[in-house]
């Protein structure tokens, strides 16, 4: 089993479990030490606390078109 696991929620965030380093677009580390080893990353675009999920996906009725694309076309 991998040290880091990423689970795609069908109507919500990417749930990342395990020891990670999260960086912003400038390469600055974002502290995730207070998140208990699990980070939920927004993929609906609606969160006001990006890159983290704040639950807005439920309010806006986010539904992913597909759970995962396994091969680029
Ligand atoms: S996935 Fe939860 S707020 Fe975007």
mmCIF file of C-alpha atoms and ligand atoms in Angstrom:
data_model
loop_
_atom_site.group_PDB
_atom_site.id
_atom_site.type_symbol
_atom_site.label_atom_id
_atom_site.label_comp_id
_atom_site.label_asym_id
_atom_site.label_seq_id
_atom_site.Cartn_x
_atom_site.Cartn_y
_atom_site.Cartn_z
ATOM 1 C CA UNK A 1 0.000 0.000 0.000
ATOM 2 C CA UNK A 2 1.224 3.473 -0.895
ATOM 3 C CA UNK A 3 2.087 6.020 1.783
ATOM 4 C CA UNK A 4 -0.201 8.535 0.111
ATOM 5 C CA UNK A 5 -3.696 7.741 -1.094
ATOM 6 C CA UNK A 6 -5.967 9.976 -3.156
ATOM 7 C CA UNK A 7 -9.675 9.234 -3.293
ATOM 8 C CA UNK A 8 -11.926 10.970 -5.812
ATOM 9 C CA UNK A 9 -15.310 11.753 -4.311
ATOM 10 C CA UNK A 10 -17.992 11.486 -7.020
ATOM 11 C CA UNK A 11 -19.607 14.798 -6.105
ATOM 12 C CA UNK A 12 -16.874 16.388 -4.027
ATOM 13 C CA UNK A 13 -13.192 16.864 -3.369
ATOM 14 C CA UNK A 14 -10.037 14.878 -3.823
ATOM 15 C CA UNK A 15 -9.316 13.362 -0.422
ATOM 16 C CA UNK A 16 -5.575 13.010 0.115
ATOM 17 C CA UNK A 17 -4.418 10.841 3.001
ATOM 18 C CA UNK A 18 -0.825 10.427 4.067
ATOM 19 C CA UNK A 19 2.371 12.452 4.384
ATOM 20 C CA UNK A 20 2.319 15.168 1.700
ATOM 21 C CA UNK A 21 3.868 18.541 0.980
ATOM 22 C CA UNK A 22 1.342 20.939 -0.542
ATOM 23 C CA UNK A 23 2.628 23.969 -2.453
ATOM 24 C CA UNK A 24 0.956 26.978 -4.031
ATOM 25 C CA UNK A 25 1.623 28.208 -7.554
ATOM 26 C CA UNK A 26 4.746 30.051 -6.439
ATOM 27 C CA UNK A 27 6.222 27.014 -4.725
ATOM 28 C CA UNK A 28 5.444 28.134 -1.188
ATOM 29 C CA UNK A 29 4.552 25.355 1.189
ATOM 30 C CA UNK A 30 1.007 25.404 2.543
ATOM 31 C CA UNK A 31 0.874 24.169 6.116
ATOM 32 C CA UNK A 32 -1.331 21.105 6.428
ATOM 33 C CA UNK A 33 0.016 19.953 9.782
ATOM 34 C CA UNK A 34 -3.258 20.766 11.534
ATOM 35 C CA UNK A 35 -5.371 18.569 9.248
ATOM 36 C CA UNK A 36 -4.769 15.216 10.884
ATOM 37 C CA UNK A 37 -3.100 13.581 7.887
ATOM 38 C CA UNK A 38 -6.089 14.058 5.574
ATOM 39 C CA UNK A 39 -6.467 16.957 3.150
ATOM 40 C CA UNK A 40 -9.563 17.581 1.032
ATOM 41 C CA UNK A 41 -8.764 19.503 -2.140
ATOM 42 C CA UNK A 42 -11.499 21.385 -3.980
ATOM 43 C CA UNK A 43 -12.221 20.285 -7.518
ATOM 44 C CA UNK A 44 -15.553 22.044 -8.036
ATOM 45 C CA UNK A 45 -13.981 25.509 -8.145
ATOM 46 C CA UNK A 46 -16.436 26.945 -5.650
ATOM 47 C CA UNK A 47 -14.481 26.835 -2.411
ATOM 48 C CA UNK A 48 -13.609 30.116 -0.718
ATOM 49 C CA UNK A 49 -10.699 28.399 1.043
ATOM 50 C CA UNK A 50 -8.876 27.010 -2.016
ATOM 51 C CA UNK A 51 -7.068 24.806 -2.421
ATOM 52 C CA UNK A 52 -9.115 23.218 0.350
ATOM 53 C CA UNK A 53 -12.701 22.053 0.096
ATOM 54 C CA UNK A 54 -15.088 24.061 2.265
ATOM 55 C CA UNK A 55 -18.233 22.094 1.445
ATOM 56 C CA UNK A 56 -19.490 24.497 -1.225
ATOM 57 C CA UNK A 57 -19.677 21.604 -3.709
ATOM 58 C CA UNK A 58 -22.851 20.481 -1.944
ATOM 59 C CA UNK A 59 -24.470 23.923 -2.104
ATOM 60 C CA UNK A 60 -23.797 24.308 -5.835
ATOM 61 C CA UNK A 61 -24.753 20.720 -6.694
ATOM 62 C CA UNK A 62 -21.362 19.798 -8.127
ATOM 63 C CA UNK A 63 -21.392 16.620 -10.210
ATOM 64 C CA UNK A 64 -18.227 15.474 -11.956
ATOM 65 C CA UNK A 65 -18.685 14.550 -15.607
ATOM 66 C CA UNK A 66 -16.717 11.386 -14.941
ATOM 67 C CA UNK A 67 -14.931 9.952 -11.928
ATOM 68 C CA UNK A 68 -11.626 9.473 -13.730
ATOM 69 C CA UNK A 69 -10.200 9.437 -17.224
ATOM 70 C CA UNK A 70 -7.622 6.691 -17.366
ATOM 71 C CA UNK A 71 -6.061 7.564 -20.714
ATOM 72 C CA UNK A 72 -5.392 10.911 -22.366
ATOM 73 C CA UNK A 73 -6.772 11.220 -25.902
HETATM 74 S S1 LIG B 1 -14.974 20.221 -3.906
HETATM 75 FE FE1 LIG B 1 -15.726 20.862 -2.002
HETATM 76 S S2 LIG B 1 -15.879 23.000 -2.187
HETATM 77 FE FE2 LIG B 1 -15.129 22.359 -4.107
#
